[in-house]
Coordinates of C-alpha atoms in Angstrom, one line a residue:
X1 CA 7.8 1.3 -10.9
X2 CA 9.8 2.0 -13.5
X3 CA 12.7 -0.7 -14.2
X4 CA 16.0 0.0 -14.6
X5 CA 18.1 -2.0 -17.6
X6 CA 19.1 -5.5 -16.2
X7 CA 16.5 -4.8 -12.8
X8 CA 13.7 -7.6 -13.2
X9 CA 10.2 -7.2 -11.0
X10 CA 10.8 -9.4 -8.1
X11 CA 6.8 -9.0 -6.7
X12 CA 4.9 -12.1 -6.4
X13 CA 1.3 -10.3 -6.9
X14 CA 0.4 -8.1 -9.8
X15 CA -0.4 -4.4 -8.4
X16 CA -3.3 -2.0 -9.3
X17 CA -2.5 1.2 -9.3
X18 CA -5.3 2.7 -7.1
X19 CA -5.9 6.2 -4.9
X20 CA -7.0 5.0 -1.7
X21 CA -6.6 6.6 1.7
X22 CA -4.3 4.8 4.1
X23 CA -3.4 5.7 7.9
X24 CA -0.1 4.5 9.1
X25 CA 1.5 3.9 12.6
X26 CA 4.4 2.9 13.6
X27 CA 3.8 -1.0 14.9
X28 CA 6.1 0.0 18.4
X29 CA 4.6 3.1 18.9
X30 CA 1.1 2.8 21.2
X31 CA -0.1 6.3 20.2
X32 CA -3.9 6.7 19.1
X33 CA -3.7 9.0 16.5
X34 CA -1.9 8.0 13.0
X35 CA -0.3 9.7 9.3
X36 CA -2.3 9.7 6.7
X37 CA -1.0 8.6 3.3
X38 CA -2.2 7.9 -0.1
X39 CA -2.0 4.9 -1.6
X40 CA -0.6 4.9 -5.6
X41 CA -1.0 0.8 -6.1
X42 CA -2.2 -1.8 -4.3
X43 CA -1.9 -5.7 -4.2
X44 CA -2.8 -8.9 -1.8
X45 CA 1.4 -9.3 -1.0
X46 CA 1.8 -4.8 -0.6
X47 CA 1.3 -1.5 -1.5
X48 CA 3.1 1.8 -2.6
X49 CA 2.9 4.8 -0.3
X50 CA 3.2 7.8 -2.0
X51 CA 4.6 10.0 1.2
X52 CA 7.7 12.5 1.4
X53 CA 7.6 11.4 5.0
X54 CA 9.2 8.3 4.8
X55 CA 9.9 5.6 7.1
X56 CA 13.1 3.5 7.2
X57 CA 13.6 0.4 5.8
X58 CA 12.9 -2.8 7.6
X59 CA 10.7 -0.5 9.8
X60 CA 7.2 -2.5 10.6
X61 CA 3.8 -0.5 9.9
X62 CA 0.8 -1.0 11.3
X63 CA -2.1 0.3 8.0
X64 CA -5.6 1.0 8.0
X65 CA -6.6 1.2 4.2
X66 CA -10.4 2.5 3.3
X67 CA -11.6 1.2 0.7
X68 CA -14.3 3.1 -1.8
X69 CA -17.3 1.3 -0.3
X70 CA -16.2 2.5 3.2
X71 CA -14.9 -1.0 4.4
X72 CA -11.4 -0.7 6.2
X73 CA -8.6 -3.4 5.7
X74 CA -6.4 -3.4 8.4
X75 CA -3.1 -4.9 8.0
X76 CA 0.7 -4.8 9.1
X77 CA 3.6 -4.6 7.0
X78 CA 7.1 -3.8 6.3
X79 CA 8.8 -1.1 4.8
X80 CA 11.2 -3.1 1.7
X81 CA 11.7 0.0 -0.5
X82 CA 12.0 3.7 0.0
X83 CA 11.8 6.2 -2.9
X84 CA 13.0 9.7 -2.7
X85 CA 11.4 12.1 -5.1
X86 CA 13.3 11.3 -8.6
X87 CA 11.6 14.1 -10.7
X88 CA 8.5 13.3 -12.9
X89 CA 9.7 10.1 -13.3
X90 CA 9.5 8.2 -9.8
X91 CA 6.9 9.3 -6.6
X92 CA 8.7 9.9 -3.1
X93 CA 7.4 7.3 -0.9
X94 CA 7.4 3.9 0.6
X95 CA 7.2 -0.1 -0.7
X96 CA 4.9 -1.5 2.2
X97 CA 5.4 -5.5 2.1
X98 CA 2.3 -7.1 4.1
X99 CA 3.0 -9.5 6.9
X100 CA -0.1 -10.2 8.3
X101 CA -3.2 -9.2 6.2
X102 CA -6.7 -11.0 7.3
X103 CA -7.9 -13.7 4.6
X104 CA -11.2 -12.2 3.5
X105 CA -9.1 -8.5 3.0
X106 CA -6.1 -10.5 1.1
X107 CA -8.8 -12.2 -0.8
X108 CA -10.8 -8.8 -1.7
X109 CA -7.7 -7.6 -3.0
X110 CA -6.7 -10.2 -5.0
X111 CA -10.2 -10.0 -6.8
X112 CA -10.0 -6.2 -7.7
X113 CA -13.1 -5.4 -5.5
X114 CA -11.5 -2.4 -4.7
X115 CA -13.7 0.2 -6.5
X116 CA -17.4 1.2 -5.6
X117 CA -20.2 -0.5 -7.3
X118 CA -21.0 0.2 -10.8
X119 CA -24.8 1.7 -11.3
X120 CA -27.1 0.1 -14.0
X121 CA -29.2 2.3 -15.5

């Protein structure tokens, strides 16, 4: 996210910008079935949707994110930020906060495990 003069960073966790497949349902809605979304960054408090479907703020997600070894992290969050497509310089999409994240996903993400193993030779 670009800053705008005067605008400090108010996250608490340092994000990694990332391309990760993430379903998304609304957390009232009981339907099976969910949207599917790219992830642009990623950290152990939230993530960035890139979406031009976007949800409205304060609305609560529930997100299924698949990581590059196959391992889901599910988690529920909070949309805290919409962004409408500002040209080349900003992605349409959606701040998720987390609310509820599973320790052993928060931690994983907090490490950087998130791409696949690297083969020795």
């Amino acid at each position: 996210m670009k800053l705008t003069p005067g605008r400090r960073d108010m996250r608490k966790f340092r994000r990694r910008p990332v391309e990760l497949p993430v379903t998304v349902r609304a957390a009232a809605n009981r339907v099976q079935g969910g949207i599917r979304l790219d992830a642009a960054d990623l950290s152990e408090g939230g993530a960035f949707l890139r979406s031009d479907l976007l949800f409205e703020v304060g609305e609560r997600l529930e997100l299924d994110i698949v990581l590059p070894n196959s391992r889901v992290v599910r988690a529920r969050g909070r949309v805290v930020r919409v962004s409408r497509s500002g040209g080349r310089q900003s992605l349409p999409g959606m701040g998720i906060e987390f609310t509820e994240l599973a320790a052993g996903d928060r931690q994983t993400i907090a490490l950087g495990l998130l791409s696949p193993p690297k083969r020795v030779r």
